[in-house]
Amino acid sequence: NAGVTQTPKFQVLKTGQSMTLQCAQDMNHNSMYWYRQDPGMGLRLIYYSASEGTTDKGEVPNGYNVSRLNKREFSLRLESAAPSQTSVYFCASSEAGQGRNIQYFGAGTRLSVL
Amino acid sequence: AQSVAQPEDQVNVAEGNPLTVKCTYSVSGNPYLFWYVQYPNRGLQFLLKYITGDNLVKGSYGFEAEFNKSQTSFHLKKPSALVSDSALYFCAVSGHTGGFKTIFGAGTRLFVKA
């Protein structure tokens, strides 16, 4: 079972470059999420999609955009990368919204912005 | 605002000894509480959750957690630690206050010595 698949696993960007992080889930989940993980800060929600066709801002949305392409796929775009966006990015999905539902995570994308 | 605190950055325990990883939370109304584990270079994996009912929740890999409403705590425990339990552990909470969005703690690194 693939679960949640993220690509790429690693990426190095120069300041000002753009890139898209891809995420796909095969569990027929309605809700999908993008988090960033920084040392000592846990996971912070960037954007989420409660269901296909909807997206909402999370705790730290500035500098990011998202697209819920279909029920399976949820991409995260950095239009003009900044060193402050150096982080590990995780995509997750859940059967329905947050609250009582378990979230399933991908393996992460390690991004360095120079 | 809802919040979750993991007061220890690191917990060290000898193999075979009991372990406790602490978590306290603040949320309006009844909380939904979770523990996740992260192994190196992997995404988070669900361990257990408390929604309602019995205050002692049993989860994967022999872990359990006790919900204590009066102390607003949800400590993770295991009677006998294994070296393979060494990982980063995250407590998470959601509730009415935050619109049922999930908030993650900063994480506690567990080292189990052989």
PDB file of C-alpha atoms in Angstrom:
ATOM      1  CA  ASN A   1       0.000   0.000   0.000  1.00  0.00           C
ATOM      2  CA  ALA A   2       1.496   3.312  -1.086  1.00  0.00           C
ATOM      3  CA  GLY A   3      -0.525   5.545   1.266  1.00  0.00           C
ATOM      4  CA  VAL A   4       0.686   9.140   0.864  1.00  0.00           C
ATOM      5  CA  THR A   5       3.417   9.723  -1.711  1.00  0.00           C
ATOM      6  CA  GLN A   6       5.446  12.928  -1.914  1.00  0.00           C
ATOM      7  CA  THR A   7       7.861  14.060  -4.592  1.00  0.00           C
ATOM      8  CA  PRO A   8      10.619  15.083  -4.653  1.00  0.00           C
ATOM      9  CA  LYS A   9      12.332  13.763  -1.514  1.00  0.00           C
ATOM     10  CA  PHE A  10      15.068  16.393  -1.609  1.00  0.00           C
ATOM     11  CA  GLN A  11      15.431  19.760  -3.316  1.00  0.00           C
ATOM     12  CA  VAL A  12      17.906  22.616  -3.263  1.00  0.00           C
ATOM     13  CA  LEU A  13      16.751  25.977  -4.589  1.00  0.00           C
ATOM     14  CA  LYS A  14      18.310  29.377  -4.983  1.00  0.00           C
ATOM     15  CA  THR A  15      16.531  32.382  -3.518  1.00  0.00           C
ATOM     16  CA  GLY A  16      13.821  33.541  -5.898  1.00  0.00           C
ATOM     17  CA  GLN A  17      13.376  30.232  -7.707  1.00  0.00           C
ATOM     18  CA  SER A  18      10.012  28.534  -7.816  1.00  0.00           C
ATOM     19  CA  MET A  19       9.002  24.928  -7.402  1.00  0.00           C
ATOM     20  CA  THR A  20       6.006  22.687  -6.805  1.00  0.00           C
ATOM     21  CA  LEU A  21       5.857  19.883  -4.267  1.00  0.00           C
ATOM     22  CA  GLN A  22       3.606  17.057  -5.307  1.00  0.00           C
ATOM     23  CA  CYS A  23       1.464  14.870  -3.077  1.00  0.00           C
ATOM     24  CA  ALA A  24      -0.875  11.994  -3.886  1.00  0.00           C
ATOM     25  CA  GLN A  25      -2.877   9.632  -1.691  1.00  0.00           C
ATOM     26  CA  ASP A  26      -4.521   6.358  -2.621  1.00  0.00           C
ATOM     27  CA  MET A  27      -6.766   5.928   0.417  1.00  0.00           C
ATOM     28  CA  ASN A  28      -9.788   7.778  -1.032  1.00  0.00           C
ATOM     29  CA  HIS A  29      -9.471  10.393   1.707  1.00  0.00           C
ATOM     30  CA  ASN A  30     -11.454  13.601   1.471  1.00  0.00           C
ATOM     31  CA  SER A  31      -9.067  15.894   3.364  1.00  0.00           C
ATOM     32  CA  MET A  32      -5.442  16.711   2.651  1.00  0.00           C
ATOM     33  CA  TYR A  33      -2.869  18.926   4.370  1.00  0.00           C
ATOM     34  CA  TRP A  34       0.533  20.507   3.956  1.00  0.00           C
ATOM     35  CA  TYR A  35       2.753  21.018   7.003  1.00  0.00           C
ATOM     36  CA  ARG A  36       6.252  22.270   7.556  1.00  0.00           C
ATOM     37  CA  GLN A  37       8.488  20.888  10.284  1.00  0.00           C
ATOM     38  CA  ASP A  38      11.185  23.032  11.852  1.00  0.00           C
ATOM     39  CA  PRO A  39      13.408  22.058  14.802  1.00  0.00           C
ATOM     40  CA  GLY A  40      11.762  22.738  18.145  1.00  0.00           C
ATOM     41  CA  MET A  41       8.527  23.922  16.566  1.00  0.00           C
ATOM     42  CA  GLY A  42       6.674  20.742  15.784  1.00  0.00           C
ATOM     43  CA  LEU A  43       4.468  20.707  12.724  1.00  0.00           C
ATOM     44  CA  ARG A  44       2.776  23.857  11.503  1.00  0.00           C
ATOM     45  CA  LEU A  45      -0.120  23.760   9.074  1.00  0.00           C
ATOM     46  CA  ILE A  46       0.467  25.692   5.850  1.00  0.00           C
ATOM     47  CA  TYR A  47      -2.709  24.956   3.894  1.00  0.00           C
ATOM     48  CA  TYR A  48      -5.381  22.331   3.928  1.00  0.00           C
ATOM     49  CA  SER A  49      -8.153  21.052   1.711  1.00  0.00           C
ATOM     50  CA  ALA A  50     -11.188  19.764   3.559  1.00  0.00           C
ATOM     51  CA  SER A  51     -12.610  18.254   0.393  1.00  0.00           C
ATOM     52  CA  GLU A  52     -12.056  18.253  -3.343  1.00  0.00           C
ATOM     53  CA  GLY A  53     -12.506  21.742  -4.709  1.00  0.00           C
ATOM     54  CA  THR A  54     -11.814  23.615  -1.460  1.00  0.00           C
ATOM     55  CA  THR A  55      -8.623  24.978   0.079  1.00  0.00           C
ATOM     56  CA  ASP A  56      -8.023  27.071   3.182  1.00  0.00           C
ATOM     57  CA  LYS A  57      -5.121  28.787   4.864  1.00  0.00           C
ATOM     58  CA  GLY A  58      -3.503  27.267   7.894  1.00  0.00           C
ATOM     59  CA  GLU A  59      -1.171  28.777  10.456  1.00  0.00           C
ATOM     60  CA  VAL A  60       1.705  29.802   8.130  1.00  0.00           C
ATOM     61  CA  PRO A  61       0.403  30.314   4.552  1.00  0.00           C
ATOM     62  CA  ASN A  62       2.519  33.300   3.468  1.00  0.00           C
ATOM     63  CA  GLY A  63       4.766  32.555   0.502  1.00  0.00           C
ATOM     64  CA  TYR A  64       2.851  29.428  -0.519  1.00  0.00           C
ATOM     65  CA  ASN A  65      -0.005  28.469  -2.797  1.00  0.00           C
ATOM     66  CA  VAL A  66      -1.842  25.177  -3.159  1.00  0.00           C
ATOM     67  CA  SER A  67      -3.940  23.335  -5.692  1.00  0.00           C
ATOM     68  CA  ARG A  68      -6.307  20.470  -5.005  1.00  0.00           C
ATOM     69  CA  LEU A  69      -6.044  18.952  -8.479  1.00  0.00           C
ATOM     70  CA  ASN A  70      -8.496  16.126  -7.794  1.00  0.00           C
ATOM     71  CA  LYS A  71      -9.424  13.941  -4.842  1.00  0.00           C
ATOM     72  CA  ARG A  72      -6.025  12.195  -4.893  1.00  0.00           C
ATOM     73  CA  GLU A  73      -3.610  15.055  -5.464  1.00  0.00           C
ATOM     74  CA  PHE A  74      -2.732  18.186  -3.513  1.00  0.00           C
ATOM     75  CA  SER A  75       0.252  20.277  -4.582  1.00  0.00           C
ATOM     76  CA  LEU A  76       2.170  23.019  -2.781  1.00  0.00           C
ATOM     77  CA  ARG A  77       3.870  25.798  -4.760  1.00  0.00           C
ATOM     78  CA  LEU A  78       6.611  28.173  -3.712  1.00  0.00           C
ATOM     79  CA  GLU A  79       6.488  31.059  -6.177  1.00  0.00           C
ATOM     80  CA  SER A  80       9.673  32.828  -5.051  1.00  0.00           C
ATOM     81  CA  ALA A  81      11.638  30.762  -2.562  1.00  0.00           C
ATOM     82  CA  ALA A  82      13.254  32.422   0.448  1.00  0.00           C
ATOM     83  CA  PRO A  83      15.836  31.050   2.905  1.00  0.00           C
ATOM     84  CA  SER A  84      13.126  31.134   5.608  1.00  0.00           C
ATOM     85  CA  GLN A  85      11.342  28.418   3.661  1.00  0.00           C
ATOM     86  CA  THR A  86      14.163  25.959   4.275  1.00  0.00           C
ATOM     87  CA  SER A  87      12.341  23.177   6.077  1.00  0.00           C
ATOM     88  CA  VAL A  88      10.975  19.666   5.853  1.00  0.00           C
ATOM     89  CA  TYR A  89       7.551  19.582   4.231  1.00  0.00           C
ATOM     90  CA  PHE A  90       4.980  16.907   4.939  1.00  0.00           C
ATOM     91  CA  CYS A  91       1.783  16.125   3.158  1.00  0.00           C
ATOM     92  CA  ALA A  92      -0.959  14.297   5.059  1.00  0.00           C
ATOM     93  CA  SER A  93      -4.471  13.058   4.448  1.00  0.00           C
ATOM     94  CA  SER A  94      -7.441  12.008   6.539  1.00  0.00           C
ATOM     95  CA  GLU A  95     -10.791  10.421   5.869  1.00  0.00           C
ATOM     96  CA  ALA A  96     -12.616  13.617   6.783  1.00  0.00           C
ATOM     97  CA  GLY A  97     -11.536  16.861   8.393  1.00  0.00           C
ATOM     98  CA  GLN A  98      -9.204  17.156  11.334  1.00  0.00           C
ATOM     99  CA  GLY A  99     -10.726  16.790  14.770  1.00  0.00           C
ATOM    100  CA  ARG A 100     -11.131  13.135  15.634  1.00  0.00           C
ATOM    101  CA  ASN A 101      -9.649  11.731  12.422  1.00  0.00           C
ATOM    102  CA  ILE A 102      -6.237  10.104  12.125  1.00  0.00           C
ATOM    103  CA  GLN A 103      -3.859  11.762   9.700  1.00  0.00           C
ATOM    104  CA  TYR A 104      -1.594   9.718   7.433  1.00  0.00           C
ATOM    105  CA  PHE A 105       1.697  11.303   6.463  1.00  0.00           C
ATOM    106  CA  GLY A 106       4.048  11.082   3.535  1.00  0.00           C
ATOM    107  CA  ALA A 107       7.793  10.620   3.987  1.00  0.00           C
ATOM    108  CA  GLY A 108       8.529  14.317   3.550  1.00  0.00           C
ATOM    109  CA  THR A 109      10.421  16.670   1.223  1.00  0.00           C
ATOM    110  CA  ARG A 110      13.639  18.217   2.524  1.00  0.00           C
ATOM    111  CA  LEU A 111      13.989  21.656   0.990  1.00  0.00           C
ATOM    112  CA  SER A 112      17.005  23.934   1.253  1.00  0.00           C
ATOM    113  CA  VAL A 113      16.853  27.486  -0.077  1.00  0.00           C
ATOM    114  CA  LEU A 114      20.256  29.102  -0.516  1.00  0.00           C
TER     115      LEU A 114
ATOM    116  CA  ALA B   1      -6.632  29.526  21.812  1.00  0.00           C
ATOM    117  CA  GLN B   2      -5.880  25.849  21.968  1.00  0.00           C
ATOM    118  CA  SER B   3      -2.364  24.700  22.653  1.00  0.00           C
ATOM    119  CA  VAL B   4      -0.319  21.639  23.474  1.00  0.00           C
ATOM    120  CA  ALA B   5       2.934  21.447  25.416  1.00  0.00           C
ATOM    121  CA  GLN B   6       5.576  18.772  25.610  1.00  0.00           C
ATOM    122  CA  PRO B   7       7.753  19.986  28.473  1.00  0.00           C
ATOM    123  CA  GLU B   8      10.732  17.697  27.772  1.00  0.00           C
ATOM    124  CA  ASP B   9      12.861  18.085  24.661  1.00  0.00           C
ATOM    125  CA  GLN B  10      14.466  14.715  25.348  1.00  0.00           C
ATOM    126  CA  VAL B  11      13.802  11.673  27.496  1.00  0.00           C
ATOM    127  CA  ASN B  12      16.481   9.078  28.210  1.00  0.00           C
ATOM    128  CA  VAL B  13      15.613   5.639  29.510  1.00  0.00           C
ATOM    129  CA  ALA B  14      17.369   2.284  29.779  1.00  0.00           C
ATOM    130  CA  GLU B  15      16.049  -0.655  27.803  1.00  0.00           C
ATOM    131  CA  GLY B  16      13.599  -2.671  29.890  1.00  0.00           C
ATOM    132  CA  ASN B  17      12.644   0.271  32.092  1.00  0.00           C
ATOM    133  CA  PRO B  18       9.261   1.982  31.924  1.00  0.00           C
ATOM    134  CA  LEU B  19       9.040   5.187  29.918  1.00  0.00           C
ATOM    135  CA  THR B  20       6.823   8.255  30.098  1.00  0.00           C
ATOM    136  CA  VAL B  21       6.617  11.084  27.595  1.00  0.00           C
ATOM    137  CA  LYS B  22       4.619  14.018  28.930  1.00  0.00           C
ATOM    138  CA  CYS B  23       1.951  16.104  27.224  1.00  0.00           C
ATOM    139  CA  THR B  24      -0.387  18.798  28.535  1.00  0.00           C
ATOM    140  CA  TYR B  25      -3.013  20.639  26.558  1.00  0.00           C
ATOM    141  CA  SER B  26      -5.368  23.577  26.636  1.00  0.00           C
ATOM    142  CA  VAL B  27      -8.619  23.473  24.694  1.00  0.00           C
ATOM    143  CA  SER B  28     -12.205  24.539  25.161  1.00  0.00           C
ATOM    144  CA  GLY B  29     -14.666  21.706  25.549  1.00  0.00           C
ATOM    145  CA  ASN B  30     -13.817  18.065  25.145  1.00  0.00           C
ATOM    146  CA  PRO B  31     -10.479  17.440  23.468  1.00  0.00           C
ATOM    147  CA  TYR B  32      -9.445  14.938  20.849  1.00  0.00           C
ATOM    148  CA  LEU B  33      -5.906  13.828  21.724  1.00  0.00           C
ATOM    149  CA  PHE B  34      -3.340  11.963  19.650  1.00  0.00           C
ATOM    150  CA  TRP B  35       0.178  10.598  19.813  1.00  0.00           C
ATOM    151  CA  TYR B  36       2.291  10.212  16.692  1.00  0.00           C
ATOM    152  CA  VAL B  37       5.824   8.832  16.305  1.00  0.00           C
ATOM    153  CA  GLN B  38       8.453   9.849  13.765  1.00  0.00           C
ATOM    154  CA  TYR B  39      11.414   7.640  12.925  1.00  0.00           C
ATOM    155  CA  PRO B  40      14.459   9.148  11.163  1.00  0.00           C
ATOM    156  CA  ASN B  41      13.766  10.339   7.627  1.00  0.00           C
ATOM    157  CA  ARG B  42      10.149   9.225   7.826  1.00  0.00           C
ATOM    158  CA  GLY B  43       6.764  10.869   8.132  1.00  0.00           C
ATOM    159  CA  LEU B  44       4.698  10.773  11.300  1.00  0.00           C
ATOM    160  CA  GLN B  45       2.882   7.551  12.154  1.00  0.00           C
ATOM    161  CA  PHE B  46      -0.234   7.323  14.298  1.00  0.00           C
ATOM    162  CA  LEU B  47       0.183   5.591  17.665  1.00  0.00           C
ATOM    163  CA  LEU B  48      -3.059   6.133  19.549  1.00  0.00           C
ATOM    164  CA  LYS B  49      -5.898   8.552  20.189  1.00  0.00           C
ATOM    165  CA  TYR B  50      -8.409   9.530  22.841  1.00  0.00           C
ATOM    166  CA  ILE B  51     -11.850  10.607  21.698  1.00  0.00           C
ATOM    167  CA  THR B  52     -14.143   9.622  24.560  1.00  0.00           C
ATOM    168  CA  GLY B  53     -14.690   6.780  27.012  1.00  0.00           C
ATOM    169  CA  ASP B  54     -12.026   4.913  28.967  1.00  0.00           C
ATOM    170  CA  ASN B  55      -9.264   7.240  30.159  1.00  0.00           C
ATOM    171  CA  LEU B  56      -6.579   4.625  29.451  1.00  0.00           C
ATOM    172  CA  VAL B  57      -5.999   4.227  25.743  1.00  0.00           C
ATOM    173  CA  LYS B  58      -3.931   1.404  24.286  1.00  0.00           C
ATOM    174  CA  GLY B  59      -2.142   1.800  20.980  1.00  0.00           C
ATOM    175  CA  SER B  60       0.458   0.349  18.666  1.00  0.00           C
ATOM    176  CA  TYR B  61       3.766  -1.261  19.724  1.00  0.00           C
ATOM    177  CA  GLY B  62       2.708  -1.658  23.379  1.00  0.00           C
ATOM    178  CA  PHE B  63       2.232   2.057  24.020  1.00  0.00           C
ATOM    179  CA  GLU B  64      -0.604   3.445  26.087  1.00  0.00           C
ATOM    180  CA  ALA B  65      -1.689   6.885  27.249  1.00  0.00           C
ATOM    181  CA  GLU B  66      -3.804   8.136  30.103  1.00  0.00           C
ATOM    182  CA  PHE B  67      -6.239  10.992  29.680  1.00  0.00           C
ATOM    183  CA  ASN B  68      -6.438  13.096  32.846  1.00  0.00           C
ATOM    184  CA  LYS B  69      -9.066  15.790  32.513  1.00  0.00           C
ATOM    185  CA  SER B  70      -8.349  17.523  35.824  1.00  0.00           C
ATOM    186  CA  GLN B  71      -4.650  17.872  35.012  1.00  0.00           C
ATOM    187  CA  THR B  72      -5.283  18.431  31.272  1.00  0.00           C
ATOM    188  CA  SER B  73      -2.650  15.834  30.509  1.00  0.00           C
ATOM    189  CA  PHE B  74      -2.260  12.943  28.088  1.00  0.00           C
ATOM    190  CA  HIS B  75       1.059  11.285  28.946  1.00  0.00           C
ATOM    191  CA  LEU B  76       2.417   8.480  26.763  1.00  0.00           C
ATOM    192  CA  LYS B  77       3.672   5.393  28.581  1.00  0.00           C
ATOM    193  CA  LYS B  78       5.185   1.991  27.947  1.00  0.00           C
ATOM    194  CA  PRO B  79       5.947  -0.572  30.662  1.00  0.00           C
ATOM    195  CA  SER B  80       9.224  -1.808  29.159  1.00  0.00           C
ATOM    196  CA  ALA B  81      11.200   0.287  26.673  1.00  0.00           C
ATOM    197  CA  LEU B  82      12.982  -1.137  23.637  1.00  0.00           C
ATOM    198  CA  VAL B  83      15.968   0.343  21.812  1.00  0.00           C
ATOM    199  CA  SER B  84      13.765   0.386  18.712  1.00  0.00           C
ATOM    200  CA  ASP B  85      11.391   2.813  20.496  1.00  0.00           C
ATOM    201  CA  SER B  86      14.013   5.549  20.067  1.00  0.00           C
ATOM    202  CA  ALA B  87      12.301   8.196  17.931  1.00  0.00           C
ATOM    203  CA  LEU B  88      10.617  11.603  18.002  1.00  0.00           C
ATOM    204  CA  TYR B  89       7.177  11.627  19.608  1.00  0.00           C
ATOM    205  CA  PHE B  90       4.482  14.233  18.976  1.00  0.00           C
ATOM    206  CA  CYS B  91       1.378  14.936  21.001  1.00  0.00           C
ATOM    207  CA  ALA B  92      -1.511  16.595  19.157  1.00  0.00           C
ATOM    208  CA  VAL B  93      -4.857  18.069  20.188  1.00  0.00           C
ATOM    209  CA  SER B  94      -7.960  19.372  18.490  1.00  0.00           C
ATOM    210  CA  GLY B  95     -11.136  20.819  19.886  1.00  0.00           C
ATOM    211  CA  HIS B  96     -13.892  23.356  19.582  1.00  0.00           C
ATOM    212  CA  THR B  97     -11.594  26.308  20.303  1.00  0.00           C
ATOM    213  CA  GLY B  98      -9.600  25.940  17.131  1.00  0.00           C
ATOM    214  CA  GLY B  99     -12.420  24.828  14.888  1.00  0.00           C
ATOM    215  CA  PHE B 100     -11.202  21.269  15.313  1.00  0.00           C
ATOM    216  CA  LYS B 101      -7.899  22.003  13.604  1.00  0.00           C
ATOM    217  CA  THR B 102      -5.129  19.786  14.951  1.00  0.00           C
ATOM    218  CA  ILE B 103      -2.281  21.443  16.846  1.00  0.00           C
ATOM    219  CA  PHE B 104       0.971  19.532  17.282  1.00  0.00           C
ATOM    220  CA  GLY B 105       3.416  19.830  20.152  1.00  0.00           C
ATOM    221  CA  ALA B 106       7.091  20.569  19.520  1.00  0.00           C
ATOM    222  CA  GLY B 107       8.031  16.920  19.942  1.00  0.00           C
ATOM    223  CA  THR B 108      10.030  14.905  22.494  1.00  0.00           C
ATOM    224  CA  ARG B 109      13.027  12.870  21.442  1.00  0.00           C
ATOM    225  CA  LEU B 110      13.193   9.509  23.186  1.00  0.00           C
ATOM    226  CA  PHE B 111      16.532   7.740  23.560  1.00  0.00           C
ATOM    227  CA  VAL B 112      16.480   4.163  24.803  1.00  0.00           C
ATOM    228  CA  LYS B 113      19.913   2.878  25.821  1.00  0.00           C
ATOM    229  CA  ALA B 114      20.810  -0.778  25.558  1.00  0.00           C
TER     230      ALA B 114
END
